[in-house]
Amino acid sequence: MKFLERFALVVYSYIILILAIILSLVIFNWIDIEVMDKALEALVADPVASKAVLAINVLFMLLSIKCIFFDEKSKEKIKSTQGVLLKNENGQLMISRETIDNLVKNVVLGFDNVRECNTKIDINSENGMKITLLLVVNENVIIKELASNLQNKIKAEIKKVSDLEVQEVNVKIEKIQETQKSNERE
């Protein structure tokens, strides 16, 4: 946020705080409403003071509208939930979460011992990725070896395709499922 915007927001916050305190004091009858009425009449009666108050009111209305509808952080949050945004001198490239999800699932499908795969992809504001795999695997699989191979292959594939670094690939084995051959023997 720019310095001027931050300064205006701080001033705006203080004025709203002061108005809230004054209103509370009037409600609790700690300030006489007649005193407030006379102060407001004096402000409105003076032409210079009334124009200054009007200008400040318009400025605060515009600041309120800007803060409500044009928040920069919400725009960045929307972009980060959509996927990874890469920028260079030629323009921008948006790689959607769905694309990353499909890429990860294609890598996982290359492993015979994986029966089912669900993914969770977390992307931070610096385009750092954390991928969590939720797997159902076949029995007789060596889980440590499978996890290590999946982690290395997914990181390498995403680096090759998109030039993005994956910070973490977390593997969670949800279930070990019996193979069909052992079911048929019984």
mmCIF file of C-alpha atoms in Angstrom:
data_model
loop_
_atom_site.group_PDB
_atom_site.id
_atom_site.type_symbol
_atom_site.label_atom_id
_atom_site.label_comp_id
_atom_site.label_asym_id
_atom_site.label_seq_id
_atom_site.Cartn_x
_atom_site.Cartn_y
_atom_site.Cartn_z
ATOM 1 C CA MET A 1 0.000 0.000 0.000
ATOM 2 C CA LYS A 2 1.331 3.426 -0.840
ATOM 3 C CA PHE A 3 2.338 5.844 1.917
ATOM 4 C CA LEU A 4 -0.433 8.320 1.083
ATOM 5 C CA GLU A 5 -3.088 5.587 1.184
ATOM 6 C CA ARG A 6 -1.788 4.297 4.527
ATOM 7 C CA PHE A 7 -1.719 7.805 5.967
ATOM 8 C CA ALA A 8 -5.277 8.490 4.789
ATOM 9 C CA LEU A 9 -6.426 5.171 6.244
ATOM 10 C CA VAL A 10 -4.862 5.970 9.631
ATOM 11 C CA VAL A 11 -6.467 9.444 9.698
ATOM 12 C CA TYR A 12 -9.787 7.934 8.613
ATOM 13 C CA SER A 13 -9.576 5.335 11.399
ATOM 14 C CA TYR A 14 -8.865 7.982 14.035
ATOM 15 C CA ILE A 15 -11.779 10.131 12.910
ATOM 16 C CA ILE A 16 -14.171 7.168 12.967
ATOM 17 C CA LEU A 17 -12.877 6.263 16.442
ATOM 18 C CA ILE A 18 -13.439 9.824 17.702
ATOM 19 C CA LEU A 19 -16.955 9.898 16.229
ATOM 20 C CA ALA A 20 -17.772 6.554 17.839
ATOM 21 C CA ILE A 21 -16.531 7.786 21.224
ATOM 22 C CA ILE A 22 -18.523 11.030 20.942
ATOM 23 C CA LEU A 23 -21.664 9.129 19.948
ATOM 24 C CA SER A 24 -21.201 6.745 22.893
ATOM 25 C CA LEU A 25 -20.765 9.664 25.278
ATOM 26 C CA VAL A 26 -23.976 11.250 23.958
ATOM 27 C CA ILE A 27 -25.877 7.952 24.299
ATOM 28 C CA PHE A 28 -24.757 7.558 27.934
ATOM 29 C CA ASN A 29 -25.682 11.223 28.588
ATOM 30 C CA TRP A 30 -22.116 12.109 29.570
ATOM 31 C CA ILE A 31 -22.169 14.867 26.953
ATOM 32 C CA ASP A 32 -25.238 17.039 26.680
ATOM 33 C CA ILE A 33 -26.858 16.772 23.268
ATOM 34 C CA GLU A 34 -27.508 20.535 23.340
ATOM 35 C CA VAL A 35 -23.734 21.162 23.397
ATOM 36 C CA MET A 36 -23.286 18.879 20.382
ATOM 37 C CA ASP A 37 -26.157 20.626 18.586
ATOM 38 C CA LYS A 38 -24.609 24.084 19.128
ATOM 39 C CA ALA A 39 -21.185 22.845 17.948
ATOM 40 C CA LEU A 40 -22.693 21.416 14.745
ATOM 41 C CA GLU A 41 -24.686 24.610 14.106
ATOM 42 C CA ALA A 42 -21.530 26.700 14.481
ATOM 43 C CA LEU A 43 -19.703 24.437 12.024
ATOM 44 C CA VAL A 44 -22.465 24.633 9.415
ATOM 45 C CA ALA A 45 -23.132 28.370 9.868
ATOM 46 C CA ASP A 46 -19.566 29.417 9.076
ATOM 47 C CA PRO A 47 -19.102 29.317 5.258
ATOM 48 C CA VAL A 48 -15.412 28.415 5.377
ATOM 49 C CA ALA A 49 -15.871 25.709 8.028
ATOM 50 C CA SER A 50 -18.865 24.186 6.220
ATOM 51 C CA LYS A 51 -16.908 23.964 2.929
ATOM 52 C CA ALA A 52 -13.966 22.355 4.721
ATOM 53 C CA VAL A 53 -16.265 19.821 6.418
ATOM 54 C CA LEU A 54 -17.936 19.082 3.068
ATOM 55 C CA ALA A 55 -14.548 18.525 1.380
ATOM 56 C CA ILE A 56 -13.418 16.203 4.176
ATOM 57 C CA ASN A 57 -16.715 14.286 3.992
ATOM 58 C CA VAL A 58 -16.364 13.800 0.229
ATOM 59 C CA LEU A 59 -12.760 12.647 0.692
ATOM 60 C CA PHE A 60 -13.789 10.120 3.335
ATOM 61 C CA MET A 61 -16.682 8.853 1.211
ATOM 62 C CA LEU A 62 -14.257 8.249 -1.660
ATOM 63 C CA LEU A 63 -11.801 6.513 0.690
ATOM 64 C CA SER A 64 -14.604 4.316 1.996
ATOM 65 C CA ILE A 65 -15.645 3.336 -1.524
ATOM 66 C CA LYS A 66 -12.027 2.596 -2.469
ATOM 67 C CA CYS A 67 -11.469 0.426 0.610
ATOM 68 C CA ILE A 68 -14.699 -1.492 0.080
ATOM 69 C CA PHE A 69 -14.470 -2.171 -3.647
ATOM 70 C CA PHE A 70 -10.819 -1.792 -4.667
ATOM 71 C CA ASP A 71 -8.786 -3.722 -2.128
ATOM 72 C CA GLU A 72 -5.419 -4.836 -3.563
ATOM 73 C CA LYS A 73 -5.023 -7.770 -1.170
ATOM 74 C CA SER A 74 -8.311 -9.320 -2.280
ATOM 75 C CA LYS A 75 -7.166 -9.129 -5.908
ATOM 76 C CA GLU A 76 -3.937 -10.930 -5.020
ATOM 77 C CA LYS A 77 -5.861 -13.512 -3.003
ATOM 78 C CA ILE A 78 -8.140 -14.225 -5.979
ATOM 79 C CA LYS A 79 -5.108 -14.613 -8.233
ATOM 80 C CA SER A 80 -3.429 -16.987 -5.794
ATOM 81 C CA THR A 81 -6.541 -19.156 -5.514
ATOM 82 C CA GLN A 82 -6.754 -19.405 -9.289
ATOM 83 C CA GLY A 83 -3.230 -20.695 -9.722
ATOM 84 C CA VAL A 84 0.302 -19.510 -10.289
ATOM 85 C CA LEU A 85 0.866 -16.182 -11.999
ATOM 86 C CA LEU A 86 4.207 -15.834 -13.766
ATOM 87 C CA LYS A 87 5.298 -12.467 -15.146
ATOM 88 C CA ASN A 88 8.111 -11.576 -17.500
ATOM 89 C CA GLU A 89 8.987 -8.760 -19.905
ATOM 90 C CA ASN A 90 6.662 -10.201 -22.586
ATOM 91 C CA GLY A 91 3.558 -10.514 -20.421
ATOM 92 C CA GLN A 92 1.929 -12.875 -17.960
ATOM 93 C CA LEU A 93 1.254 -16.598 -17.746
ATOM 94 C CA MET A 94 -1.412 -18.076 -15.476
ATOM 95 C CA ILE A 95 -1.055 -21.780 -14.675
ATOM 96 C CA SER A 96 -4.312 -22.864 -13.062
ATOM 97 C CA ARG A 97 -4.606 -25.148 -10.059
ATOM 98 C CA GLU A 98 -6.486 -27.581 -12.280
ATOM 99 C CA THR A 99 -3.518 -27.774 -14.662
ATOM 100 C CA ILE A 100 -1.104 -28.452 -11.807
ATOM 101 C CA ASP A 101 -3.541 -31.016 -10.385
ATOM 102 C CA ASN A 102 -3.761 -32.805 -13.755
ATOM 103 C CA LEU A 103 0.022 -32.785 -14.101
ATOM 104 C CA VAL A 104 0.465 -34.312 -10.641
ATOM 105 C CA LYS A 105 -2.199 -36.967 -11.260
ATOM 106 C CA ASN A 106 -0.587 -37.919 -14.589
ATOM 107 C CA VAL A 107 2.707 -38.465 -12.797
ATOM 108 C CA VAL A 108 1.013 -40.545 -10.090
ATOM 109 C CA LEU A 109 -0.811 -42.665 -12.694
ATOM 110 C CA GLY A 110 2.607 -43.772 -13.939
ATOM 111 C CA PHE A 111 3.098 -45.716 -10.712
ATOM 112 C CA ASP A 112 1.492 -49.169 -10.745
ATOM 113 C CA ASN A 113 1.037 -49.482 -6.978
ATOM 114 C CA VAL A 114 -1.231 -46.427 -6.673
ATOM 115 C CA ARG A 115 -4.956 -47.210 -6.921
ATOM 116 C CA GLU A 116 -6.454 -43.777 -6.166
ATOM 117 C CA CYS A 117 -5.038 -40.283 -5.802
ATOM 118 C CA ASN A 118 -6.465 -37.011 -4.531
ATOM 119 C CA THR A 119 -4.375 -33.870 -4.389
ATOM 120 C CA LYS A 120 -4.318 -30.683 -2.368
ATOM 121 C CA ILE A 121 -2.284 -27.834 -3.814
ATOM 122 C CA ASP A 122 -1.316 -24.825 -1.708
ATOM 123 C CA ILE A 123 0.219 -21.844 -3.492
ATOM 124 C CA ASN A 124 1.606 -18.930 -1.479
ATOM 125 C CA SER A 125 1.995 -15.328 -2.635
ATOM 126 C CA GLU A 126 5.553 -15.968 -3.890
ATOM 127 C CA ASN A 127 4.299 -18.835 -6.121
ATOM 128 C CA GLY A 128 5.745 -21.429 -3.775
ATOM 129 C CA MET A 129 3.873 -24.716 -3.992
ATOM 130 C CA LYS A 130 3.126 -27.380 -1.436
ATOM 131 C CA ILE A 131 1.450 -30.462 -2.818
ATOM 132 C CA THR A 132 -0.235 -33.070 -0.656
ATOM 133 C CA LEU A 133 -1.072 -36.461 -2.143
ATOM 134 C CA LEU A 134 -3.791 -38.566 -0.533
ATOM 135 C CA LEU A 135 -3.248 -42.101 -1.814
ATOM 136 C CA VAL A 136 -4.842 -45.509 -1.795
ATOM 137 C CA VAL A 137 -2.110 -48.026 -2.608
ATOM 138 C CA ASN A 138 -1.858 -51.731 -3.324
ATOM 139 C CA GLU A 139 -0.771 -54.167 -0.659
ATOM 140 C CA ASN A 140 2.857 -55.312 -0.677
ATOM 141 C CA VAL A 141 4.028 -51.857 -1.689
ATOM 142 C CA ILE A 142 7.127 -50.396 -0.111
ATOM 143 C CA ILE A 143 5.628 -47.135 1.094
ATOM 144 C CA LYS A 144 8.884 -45.288 1.819
ATOM 145 C CA GLU A 145 10.249 -46.078 -1.636
ATOM 146 C CA LEU A 146 6.964 -45.171 -3.358
ATOM 147 C CA ALA A 147 6.738 -41.853 -1.496
ATOM 148 C CA SER A 148 10.326 -40.914 -2.290
ATOM 149 C CA ASN A 149 9.923 -41.778 -5.971
ATOM 150 C CA LEU A 150 6.643 -39.831 -6.189
ATOM 151 C CA GLN A 151 8.149 -36.782 -4.503
ATOM 152 C CA ASN A 152 11.177 -36.710 -6.783
ATOM 153 C CA LYS A 153 9.201 -37.391 -9.961
ATOM 154 C CA ILE A 154 6.530 -34.750 -9.211
ATOM 155 C CA LYS A 155 9.117 -32.084 -8.378
ATOM 156 C CA ALA A 156 11.108 -32.885 -11.529
ATOM 157 C CA GLU A 157 8.059 -32.957 -13.791
ATOM 158 C CA ILE A 158 6.648 -29.633 -12.543
ATOM 159 C CA LYS A 159 10.109 -28.046 -12.847
ATOM 160 C CA LYS A 160 10.439 -29.379 -16.404
ATOM 161 C CA VAL A 161 6.975 -28.322 -17.573
ATOM 162 C CA SER A 162 6.506 -24.987 -15.796
ATOM 163 C CA ASP A 163 9.939 -24.018 -14.413
ATOM 164 C CA LEU A 164 8.333 -23.764 -10.955
ATOM 165 C CA GLU A 165 9.949 -25.011 -7.773
ATOM 166 C CA VAL A 166 7.843 -27.240 -5.554
ATOM 167 C CA GLN A 167 8.699 -26.644 -1.895
ATOM 168 C CA GLU A 168 7.106 -29.813 -0.551
ATOM 169 C CA VAL A 169 5.393 -32.931 -1.784
ATOM 170 C CA ASN A 170 3.681 -34.552 1.191
ATOM 171 C CA VAL A 171 2.394 -38.085 0.777
ATOM 172 C CA LYS A 172 -0.384 -39.424 2.984
ATOM 173 C CA ILE A 173 -1.385 -43.050 2.622
ATOM 174 C CA GLU A 174 -5.104 -43.206 3.363
ATOM 175 C CA LYS A 175 -5.596 -46.903 2.738
ATOM 176 C CA ILE A 176 -3.777 -50.029 1.660
ATOM 177 C CA GLN A 177 -6.079 -51.974 -0.602
ATOM 178 C CA GLU A 178 -5.819 -55.688 -1.272
ATOM 179 C CA THR A 179 -5.093 -56.658 -4.837
ATOM 180 C CA GLN A 180 -7.688 -58.554 -6.841
ATOM 181 C CA LYS A 181 -5.506 -61.712 -7.133
ATOM 182 C CA SER A 182 -5.420 -62.288 -3.368
ATOM 183 C CA ASN A 183 -9.195 -61.836 -3.194
ATOM 184 C CA GLU A 184 -9.768 -64.425 -5.942
ATOM 185 C CA ARG A 185 -7.624 -67.092 -4.173
ATOM 186 C CA GLU A 186 -9.869 -67.128 -1.113
#
